[in-house]
PDB file of C-alpha atoms in Angstrom:
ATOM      1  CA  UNK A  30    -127.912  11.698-168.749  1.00 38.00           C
ATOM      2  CA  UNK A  31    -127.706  15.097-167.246  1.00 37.00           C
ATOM      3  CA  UNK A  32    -127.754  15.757-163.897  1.00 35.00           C
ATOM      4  CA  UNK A  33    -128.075  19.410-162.642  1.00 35.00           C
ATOM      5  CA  UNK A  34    -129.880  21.559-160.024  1.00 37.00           C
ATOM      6  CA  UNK A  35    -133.783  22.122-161.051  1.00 36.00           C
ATOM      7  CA  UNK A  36    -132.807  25.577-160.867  1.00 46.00           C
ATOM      8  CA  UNK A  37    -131.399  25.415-164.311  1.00 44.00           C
ATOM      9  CA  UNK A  38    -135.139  24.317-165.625  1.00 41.00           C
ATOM     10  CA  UNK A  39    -136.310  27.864-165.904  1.00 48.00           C
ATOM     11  CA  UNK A  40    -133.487  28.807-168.933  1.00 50.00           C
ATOM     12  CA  UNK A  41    -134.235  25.736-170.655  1.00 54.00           C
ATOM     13  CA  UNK A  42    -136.507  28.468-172.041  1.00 51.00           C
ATOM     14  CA  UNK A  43    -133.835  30.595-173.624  1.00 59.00           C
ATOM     15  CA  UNK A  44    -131.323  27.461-174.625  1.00 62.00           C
ATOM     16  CA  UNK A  45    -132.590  27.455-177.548  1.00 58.00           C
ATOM     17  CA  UNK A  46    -132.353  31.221-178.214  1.00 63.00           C
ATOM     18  CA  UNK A  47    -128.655  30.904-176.849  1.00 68.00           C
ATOM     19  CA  UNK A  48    -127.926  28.202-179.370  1.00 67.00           C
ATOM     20  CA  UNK A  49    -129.017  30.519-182.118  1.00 67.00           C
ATOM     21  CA  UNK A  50    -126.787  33.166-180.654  1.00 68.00           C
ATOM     22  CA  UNK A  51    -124.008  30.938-180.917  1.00 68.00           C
ATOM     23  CA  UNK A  52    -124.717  29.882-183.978  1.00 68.00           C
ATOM     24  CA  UNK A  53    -124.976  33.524-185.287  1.00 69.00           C
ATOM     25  CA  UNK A  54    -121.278  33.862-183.758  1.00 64.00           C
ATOM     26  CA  UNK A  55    -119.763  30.656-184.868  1.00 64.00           C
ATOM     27  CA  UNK A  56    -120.954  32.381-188.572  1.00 63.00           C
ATOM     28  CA  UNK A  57    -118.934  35.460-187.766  1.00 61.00           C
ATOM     29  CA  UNK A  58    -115.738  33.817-186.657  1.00 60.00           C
ATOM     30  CA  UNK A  59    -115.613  32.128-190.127  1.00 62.00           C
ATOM     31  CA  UNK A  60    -114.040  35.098-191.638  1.00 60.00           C
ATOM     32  CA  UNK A  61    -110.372  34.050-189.769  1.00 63.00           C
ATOM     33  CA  UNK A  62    -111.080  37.657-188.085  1.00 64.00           C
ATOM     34  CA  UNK A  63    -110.798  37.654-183.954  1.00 66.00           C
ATOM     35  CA  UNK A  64    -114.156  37.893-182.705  1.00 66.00           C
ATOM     36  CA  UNK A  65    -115.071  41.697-180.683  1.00 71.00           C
ATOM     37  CA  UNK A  66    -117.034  43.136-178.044  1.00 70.00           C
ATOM     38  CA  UNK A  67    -118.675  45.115-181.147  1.00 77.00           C
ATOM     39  CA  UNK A  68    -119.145  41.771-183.042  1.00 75.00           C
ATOM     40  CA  UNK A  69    -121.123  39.758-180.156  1.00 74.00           C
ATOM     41  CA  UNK A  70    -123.274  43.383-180.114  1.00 78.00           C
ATOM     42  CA  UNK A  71    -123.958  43.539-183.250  1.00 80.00           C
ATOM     43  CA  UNK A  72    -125.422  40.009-183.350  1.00 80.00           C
ATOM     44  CA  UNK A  73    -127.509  40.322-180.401  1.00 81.00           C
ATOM     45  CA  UNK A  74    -128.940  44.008-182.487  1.00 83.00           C
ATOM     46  CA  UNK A  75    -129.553  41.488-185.111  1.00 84.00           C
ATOM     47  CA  UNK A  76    -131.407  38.950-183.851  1.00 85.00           C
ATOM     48  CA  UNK A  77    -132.539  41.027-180.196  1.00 85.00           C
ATOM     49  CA  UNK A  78    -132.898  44.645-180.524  1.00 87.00           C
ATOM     50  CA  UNK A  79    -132.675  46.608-177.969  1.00 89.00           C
ATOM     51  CA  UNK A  80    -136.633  47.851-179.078  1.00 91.00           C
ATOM     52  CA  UNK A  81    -137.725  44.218-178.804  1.00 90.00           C
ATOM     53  CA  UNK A  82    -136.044  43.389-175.643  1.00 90.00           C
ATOM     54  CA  UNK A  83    -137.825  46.816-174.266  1.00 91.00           C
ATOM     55  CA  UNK A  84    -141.027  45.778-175.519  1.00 93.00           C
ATOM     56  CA  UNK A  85    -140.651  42.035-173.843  1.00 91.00           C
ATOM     57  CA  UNK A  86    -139.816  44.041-170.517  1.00 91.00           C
ATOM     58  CA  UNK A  87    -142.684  46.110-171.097  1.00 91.00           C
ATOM     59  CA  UNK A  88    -145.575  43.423-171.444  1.00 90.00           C
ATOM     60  CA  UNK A  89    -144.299  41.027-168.949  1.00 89.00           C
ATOM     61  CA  UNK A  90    -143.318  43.735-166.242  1.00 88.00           C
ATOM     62  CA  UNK A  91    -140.210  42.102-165.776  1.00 88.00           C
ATOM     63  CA  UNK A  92    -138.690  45.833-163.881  1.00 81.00           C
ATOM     64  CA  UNK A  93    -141.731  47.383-162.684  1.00 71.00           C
ATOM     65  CA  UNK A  94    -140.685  47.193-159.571  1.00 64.00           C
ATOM     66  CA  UNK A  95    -136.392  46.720-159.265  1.00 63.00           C
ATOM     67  CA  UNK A  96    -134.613  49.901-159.707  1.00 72.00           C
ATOM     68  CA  UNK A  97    -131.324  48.870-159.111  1.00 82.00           C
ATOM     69  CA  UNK A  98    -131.938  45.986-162.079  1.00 89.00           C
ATOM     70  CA  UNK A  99    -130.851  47.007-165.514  1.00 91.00           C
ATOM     71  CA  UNK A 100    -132.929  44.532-167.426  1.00 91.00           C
ATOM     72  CA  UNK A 101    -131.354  44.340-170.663  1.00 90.00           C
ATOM     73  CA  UNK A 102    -127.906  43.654-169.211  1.00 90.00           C
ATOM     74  CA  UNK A 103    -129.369  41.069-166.876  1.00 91.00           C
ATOM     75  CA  UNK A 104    -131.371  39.257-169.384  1.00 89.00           C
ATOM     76  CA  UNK A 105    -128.506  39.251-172.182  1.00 87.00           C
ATOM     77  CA  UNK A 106    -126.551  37.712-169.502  1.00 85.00           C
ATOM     78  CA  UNK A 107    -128.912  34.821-168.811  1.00 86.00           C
ATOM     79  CA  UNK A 108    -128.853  34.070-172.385  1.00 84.00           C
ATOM     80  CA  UNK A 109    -125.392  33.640-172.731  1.00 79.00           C
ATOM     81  CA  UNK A 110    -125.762  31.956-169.333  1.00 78.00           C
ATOM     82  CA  UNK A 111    -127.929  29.471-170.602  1.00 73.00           C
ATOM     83  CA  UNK A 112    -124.985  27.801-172.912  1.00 66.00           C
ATOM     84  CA  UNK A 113    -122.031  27.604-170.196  1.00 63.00           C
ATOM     85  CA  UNK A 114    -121.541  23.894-169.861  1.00 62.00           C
ATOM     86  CA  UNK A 115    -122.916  24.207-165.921  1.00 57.00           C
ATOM     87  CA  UNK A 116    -126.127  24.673-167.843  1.00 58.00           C
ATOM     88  CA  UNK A 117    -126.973  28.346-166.533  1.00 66.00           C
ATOM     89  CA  UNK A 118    -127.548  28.377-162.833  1.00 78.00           C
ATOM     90  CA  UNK A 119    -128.624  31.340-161.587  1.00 84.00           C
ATOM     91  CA  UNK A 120    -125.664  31.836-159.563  1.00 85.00           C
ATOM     92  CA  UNK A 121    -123.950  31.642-162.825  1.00 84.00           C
ATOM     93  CA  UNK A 122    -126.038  34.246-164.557  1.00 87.00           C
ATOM     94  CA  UNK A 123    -125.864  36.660-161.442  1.00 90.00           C
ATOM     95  CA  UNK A 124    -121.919  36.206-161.201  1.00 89.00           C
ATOM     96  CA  UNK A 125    -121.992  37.285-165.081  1.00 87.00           C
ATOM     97  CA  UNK A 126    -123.986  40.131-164.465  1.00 90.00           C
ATOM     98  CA  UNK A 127    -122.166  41.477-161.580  1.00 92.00           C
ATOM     99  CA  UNK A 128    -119.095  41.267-163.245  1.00 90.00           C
ATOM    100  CA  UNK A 129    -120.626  43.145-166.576  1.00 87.00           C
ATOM    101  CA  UNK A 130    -121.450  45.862-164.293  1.00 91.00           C
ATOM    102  CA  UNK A 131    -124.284  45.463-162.551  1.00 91.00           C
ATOM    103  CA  UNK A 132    -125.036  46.624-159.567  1.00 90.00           C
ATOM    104  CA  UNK A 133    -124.585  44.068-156.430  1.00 89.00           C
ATOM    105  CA  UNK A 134    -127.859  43.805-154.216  1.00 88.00           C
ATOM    106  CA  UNK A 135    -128.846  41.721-151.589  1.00 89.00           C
ATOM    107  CA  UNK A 136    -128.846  37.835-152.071  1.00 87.00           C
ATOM    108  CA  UNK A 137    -131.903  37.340-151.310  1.00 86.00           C
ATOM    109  CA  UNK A 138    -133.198  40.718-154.019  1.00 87.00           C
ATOM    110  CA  UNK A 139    -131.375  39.132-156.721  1.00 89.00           C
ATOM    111  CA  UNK A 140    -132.598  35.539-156.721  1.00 89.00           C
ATOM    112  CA  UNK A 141    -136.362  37.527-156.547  1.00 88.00           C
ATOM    113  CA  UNK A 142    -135.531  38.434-160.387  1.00 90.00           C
ATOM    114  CA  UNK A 143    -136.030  34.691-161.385  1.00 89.00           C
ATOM    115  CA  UNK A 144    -139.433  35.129-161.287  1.00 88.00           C
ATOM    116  CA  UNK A 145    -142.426  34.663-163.740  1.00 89.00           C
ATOM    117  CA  UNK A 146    -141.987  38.108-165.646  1.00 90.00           C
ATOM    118  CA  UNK A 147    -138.651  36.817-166.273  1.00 90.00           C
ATOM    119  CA  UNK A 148    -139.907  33.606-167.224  1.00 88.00           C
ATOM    120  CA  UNK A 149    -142.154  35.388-170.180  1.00 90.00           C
ATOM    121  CA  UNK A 150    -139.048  37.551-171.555  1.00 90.00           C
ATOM    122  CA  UNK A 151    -136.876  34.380-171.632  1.00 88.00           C
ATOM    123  CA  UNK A 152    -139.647  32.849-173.638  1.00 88.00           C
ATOM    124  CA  UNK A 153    -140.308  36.008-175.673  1.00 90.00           C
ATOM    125  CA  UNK A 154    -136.603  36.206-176.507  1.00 88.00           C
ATOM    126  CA  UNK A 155    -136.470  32.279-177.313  1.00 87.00           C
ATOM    127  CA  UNK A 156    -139.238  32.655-179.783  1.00 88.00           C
ATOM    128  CA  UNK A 157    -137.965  34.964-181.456  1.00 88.00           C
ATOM    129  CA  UNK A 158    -134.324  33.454-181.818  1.00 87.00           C
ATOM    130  CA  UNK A 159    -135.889  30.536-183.339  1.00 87.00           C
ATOM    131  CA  UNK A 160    -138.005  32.661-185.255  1.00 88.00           C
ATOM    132  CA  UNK A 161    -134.812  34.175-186.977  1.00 87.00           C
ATOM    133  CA  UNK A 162    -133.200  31.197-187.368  1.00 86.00           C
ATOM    134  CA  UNK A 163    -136.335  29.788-189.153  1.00 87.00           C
ATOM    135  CA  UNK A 164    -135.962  32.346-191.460  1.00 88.00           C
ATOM    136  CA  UNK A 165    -132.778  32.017-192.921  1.00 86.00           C
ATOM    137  CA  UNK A 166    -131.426  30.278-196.225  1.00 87.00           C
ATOM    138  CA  UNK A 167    -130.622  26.908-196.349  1.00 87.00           C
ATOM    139  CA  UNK A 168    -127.325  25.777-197.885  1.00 85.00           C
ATOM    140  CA  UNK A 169    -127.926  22.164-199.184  1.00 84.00           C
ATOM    141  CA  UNK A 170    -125.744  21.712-202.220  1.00 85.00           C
ATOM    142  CA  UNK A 171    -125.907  18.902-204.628  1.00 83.00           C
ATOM    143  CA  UNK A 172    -128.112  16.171-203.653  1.00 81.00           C
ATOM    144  CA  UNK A 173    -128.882  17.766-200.373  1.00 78.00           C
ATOM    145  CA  UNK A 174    -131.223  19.808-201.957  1.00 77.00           C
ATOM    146  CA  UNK A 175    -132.617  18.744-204.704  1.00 76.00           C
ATOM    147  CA  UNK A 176    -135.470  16.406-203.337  1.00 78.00           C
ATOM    148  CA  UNK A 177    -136.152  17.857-199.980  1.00 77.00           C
ATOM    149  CA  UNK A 178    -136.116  21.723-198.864  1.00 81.00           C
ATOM    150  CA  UNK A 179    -134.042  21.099-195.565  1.00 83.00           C
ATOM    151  CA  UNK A 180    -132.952  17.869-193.608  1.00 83.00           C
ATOM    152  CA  UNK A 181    -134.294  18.285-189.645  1.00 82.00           C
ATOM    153  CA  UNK A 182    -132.216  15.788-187.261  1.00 81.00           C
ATOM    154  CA  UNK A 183    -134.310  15.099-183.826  1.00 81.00           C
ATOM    155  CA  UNK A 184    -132.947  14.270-180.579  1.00 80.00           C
ATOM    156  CA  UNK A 185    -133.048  14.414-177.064  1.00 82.00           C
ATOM    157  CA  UNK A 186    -131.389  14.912-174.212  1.00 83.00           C
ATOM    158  CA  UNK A 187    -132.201  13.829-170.549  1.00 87.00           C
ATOM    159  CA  UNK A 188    -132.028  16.234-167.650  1.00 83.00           C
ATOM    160  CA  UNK A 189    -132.191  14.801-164.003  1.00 86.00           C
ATOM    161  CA  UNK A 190    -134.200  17.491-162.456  1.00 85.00           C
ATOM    162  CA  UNK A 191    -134.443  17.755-157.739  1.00 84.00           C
ATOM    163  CA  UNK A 192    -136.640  14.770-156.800  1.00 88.00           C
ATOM    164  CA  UNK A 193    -139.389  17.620-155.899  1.00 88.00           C
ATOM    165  CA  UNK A 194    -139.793  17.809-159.215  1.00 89.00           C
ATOM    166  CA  UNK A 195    -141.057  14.270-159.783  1.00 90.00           C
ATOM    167  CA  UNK A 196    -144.901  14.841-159.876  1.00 91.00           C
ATOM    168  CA  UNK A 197    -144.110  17.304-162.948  1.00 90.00           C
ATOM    169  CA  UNK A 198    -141.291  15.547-164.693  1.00 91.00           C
ATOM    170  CA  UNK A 199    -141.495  11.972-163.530  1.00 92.00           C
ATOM    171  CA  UNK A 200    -137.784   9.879-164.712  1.00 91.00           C
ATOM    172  CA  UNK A 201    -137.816   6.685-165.604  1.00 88.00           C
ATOM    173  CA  UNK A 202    -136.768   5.164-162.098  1.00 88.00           C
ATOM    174  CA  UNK A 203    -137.316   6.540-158.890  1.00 88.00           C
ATOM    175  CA  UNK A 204    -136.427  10.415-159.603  1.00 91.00           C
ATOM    176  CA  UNK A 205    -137.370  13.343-161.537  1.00 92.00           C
ATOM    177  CA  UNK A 206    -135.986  14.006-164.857  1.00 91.00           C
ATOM    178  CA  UNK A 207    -136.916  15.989-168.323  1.00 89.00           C
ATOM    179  CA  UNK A 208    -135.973  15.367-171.965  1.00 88.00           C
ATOM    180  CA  UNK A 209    -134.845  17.972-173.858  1.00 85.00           C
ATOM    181  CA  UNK A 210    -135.995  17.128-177.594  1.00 84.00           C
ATOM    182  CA  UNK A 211    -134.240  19.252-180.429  1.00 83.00           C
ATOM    183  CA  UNK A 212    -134.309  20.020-183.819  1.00 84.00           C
ATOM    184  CA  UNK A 213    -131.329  20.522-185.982  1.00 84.00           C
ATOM    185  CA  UNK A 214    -131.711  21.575-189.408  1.00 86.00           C
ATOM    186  CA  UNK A 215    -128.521  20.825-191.471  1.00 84.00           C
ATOM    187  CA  UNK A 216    -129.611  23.717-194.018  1.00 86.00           C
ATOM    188  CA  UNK A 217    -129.406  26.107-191.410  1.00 84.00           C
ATOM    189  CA  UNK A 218    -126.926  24.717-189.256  1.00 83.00           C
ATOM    190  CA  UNK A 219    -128.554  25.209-186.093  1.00 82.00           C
ATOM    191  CA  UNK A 220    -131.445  24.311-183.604  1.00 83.00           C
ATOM    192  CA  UNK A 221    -134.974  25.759-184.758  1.00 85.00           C
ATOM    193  CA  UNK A 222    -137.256  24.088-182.362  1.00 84.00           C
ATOM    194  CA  UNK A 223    -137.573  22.491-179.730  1.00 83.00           C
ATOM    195  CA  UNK A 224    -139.783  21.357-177.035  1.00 83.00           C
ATOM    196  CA  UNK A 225    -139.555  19.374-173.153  1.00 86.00           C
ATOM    197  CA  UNK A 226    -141.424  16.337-171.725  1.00 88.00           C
ATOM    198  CA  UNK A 227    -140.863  14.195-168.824  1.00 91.00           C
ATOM    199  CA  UNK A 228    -137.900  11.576-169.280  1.00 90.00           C
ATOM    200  CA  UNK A 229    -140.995   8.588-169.154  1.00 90.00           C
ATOM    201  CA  UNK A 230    -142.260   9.138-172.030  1.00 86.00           C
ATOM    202  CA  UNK A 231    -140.618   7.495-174.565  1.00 78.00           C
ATOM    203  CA  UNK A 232    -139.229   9.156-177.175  1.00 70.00           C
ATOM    204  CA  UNK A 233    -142.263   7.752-180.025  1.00 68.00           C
ATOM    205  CA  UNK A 234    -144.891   9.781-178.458  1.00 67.00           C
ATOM    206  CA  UNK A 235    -142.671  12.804-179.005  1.00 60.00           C
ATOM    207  CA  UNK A 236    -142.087  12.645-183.304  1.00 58.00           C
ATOM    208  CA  UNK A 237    -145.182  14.373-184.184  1.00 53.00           C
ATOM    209  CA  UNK A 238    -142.748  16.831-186.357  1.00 53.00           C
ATOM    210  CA  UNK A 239    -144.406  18.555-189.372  1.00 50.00           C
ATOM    211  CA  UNK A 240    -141.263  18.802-191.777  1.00 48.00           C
ATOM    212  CA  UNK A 241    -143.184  20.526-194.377  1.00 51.00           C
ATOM    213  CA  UNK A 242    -141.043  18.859-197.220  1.00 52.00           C
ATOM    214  CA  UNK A 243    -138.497  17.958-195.039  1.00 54.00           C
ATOM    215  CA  UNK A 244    -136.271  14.878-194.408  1.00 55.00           C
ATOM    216  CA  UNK A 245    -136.951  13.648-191.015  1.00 58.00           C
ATOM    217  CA  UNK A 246    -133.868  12.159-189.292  1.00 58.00           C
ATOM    218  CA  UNK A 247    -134.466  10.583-185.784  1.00 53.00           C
ATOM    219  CA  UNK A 248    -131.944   9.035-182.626  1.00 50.00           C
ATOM    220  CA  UNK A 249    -128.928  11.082-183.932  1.00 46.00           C
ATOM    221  CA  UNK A 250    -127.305  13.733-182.005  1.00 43.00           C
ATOM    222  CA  UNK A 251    -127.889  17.057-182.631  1.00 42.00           C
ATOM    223  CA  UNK A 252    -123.901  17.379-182.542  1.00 44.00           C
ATOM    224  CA  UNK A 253    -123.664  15.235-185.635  1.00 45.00           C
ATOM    225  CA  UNK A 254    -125.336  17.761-187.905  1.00 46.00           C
ATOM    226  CA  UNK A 255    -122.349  19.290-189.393  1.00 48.00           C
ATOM    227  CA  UNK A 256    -121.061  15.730-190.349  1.00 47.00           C
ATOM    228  CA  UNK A 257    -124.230  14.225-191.893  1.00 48.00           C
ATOM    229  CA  UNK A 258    -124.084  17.854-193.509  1.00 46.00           C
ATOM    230  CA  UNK A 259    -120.230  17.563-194.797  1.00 48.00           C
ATOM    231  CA  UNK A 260    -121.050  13.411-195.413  1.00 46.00           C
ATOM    232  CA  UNK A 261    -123.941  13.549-197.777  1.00 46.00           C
ATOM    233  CA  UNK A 262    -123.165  16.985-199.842  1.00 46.00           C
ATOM    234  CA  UNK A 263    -119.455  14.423-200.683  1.00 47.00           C
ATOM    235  CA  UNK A 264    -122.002  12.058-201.840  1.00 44.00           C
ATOM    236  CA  UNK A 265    -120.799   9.458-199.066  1.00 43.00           C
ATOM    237  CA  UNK A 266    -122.500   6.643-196.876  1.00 41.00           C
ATOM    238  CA  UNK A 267    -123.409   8.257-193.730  1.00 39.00           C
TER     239      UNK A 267
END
């Protein structure tokens, strides 16, 4: 189990975007060339353009009203944020963003940006991550492939969440917790879905997956997917 601040909840909406992100990286570095500054933009321009991140901004009103806030730098930030292994506090994503450049403000005006608006760009930007990640070609070689059209490994994680939070996401003893349940295709190589419930509910009530000729793998961990990947396309025993 997980235990962090409930003030890590809120980018639980972009995790999954970040892990495409990373993903989208990890794909890069596989050329043996030293990742860039111009490499990590061009990935975000790929899956984030800077006309989609206006147009999230736009609808949810997310700068209306800050000035001083450059949006796309701060919400860029909170994506990346949202994969440090703290889990993306928003101290964390404000330190980030001060240190990319933007401008310092008041405590007190800063923490004010965590607010609904930038609730519904984090989940505009985590849709379409996933969305892009969806869309890509699977690699499943040899008998990988030749029955199925991907193989989608579910698991979760549990998050202990501030005990205020118990009503919402009751644990399974006396405090509040979440489970973070993910979906790993191995013909992709990365998350592309995902969805929370409170840690109570047992995990059975959560497998309503439509795989859509997909091979349905439950209880492993999402970090295993490269190894079931590497085990079966050798034609060994996982």
């Amino acid at each position: 189990m997980i235990s962090i601040p409930c003030d890590t909840v809120e980018n639980n909406a972009c995790a999954a975007g970040s892990a495409v992100i990373q993903w989208a990286l990890i794909h890069r570095a596989t050329t043996g060339l030293p990742m860039t500054g111009a490499d990590v933009r061009e990935v975000f321009e790929t899956i984030i353009p800077n006309e989609a991140l206006d147009a999230l901004i736009s609808q949810s009103g997310f700068q209306e009203r800050e000035h001083k806030l450059d949006a796309r730098l701060f919400l860029r930030t909170a994506v990346i944020s949202a994969a440090h292994k703290v889990g993306g506090r928003k101290s964390d994503v404000l330190r980030m963003y001060f240190d990319e450049g933007g401008e310092e403000v008041a405590r007190s005006a800063s923490y004010s940006w965590f607010d609904e608006s930038f609730e519904e760009v984090m989940e505009g930007l985590r849709d379409r991550a996933l969305s892009y990640a969806q869309s890509q070609p699977k690699d499943l070689p040899g008998i990988l492939g030749q029955h199925v059209s991907d193989w989608i490994i579910v698991d979760s994680t549990t998050v202990k969440l501030d005990d205020s939070l118990k009503e919402v996401y009751p644990g399974t003893g006396k405090y509040a917790a979440l489970k973070v349940h993910k979906q790993f295709s191995v013909g992709v190589g990365t998350t592309v879905g995902y969805h929370l419930s409170p840690a109570k509910e047992h995990d059975s009530k959560q497998k309503d997956l439509r795989a859509g000729g997909s091979v349905v793998c439950f209880g492993m961990e999402t970090e295993f997917g490269p190894v079931v990947y590497r085990s079966l396309s050798e034609g060994r025993r996982i």
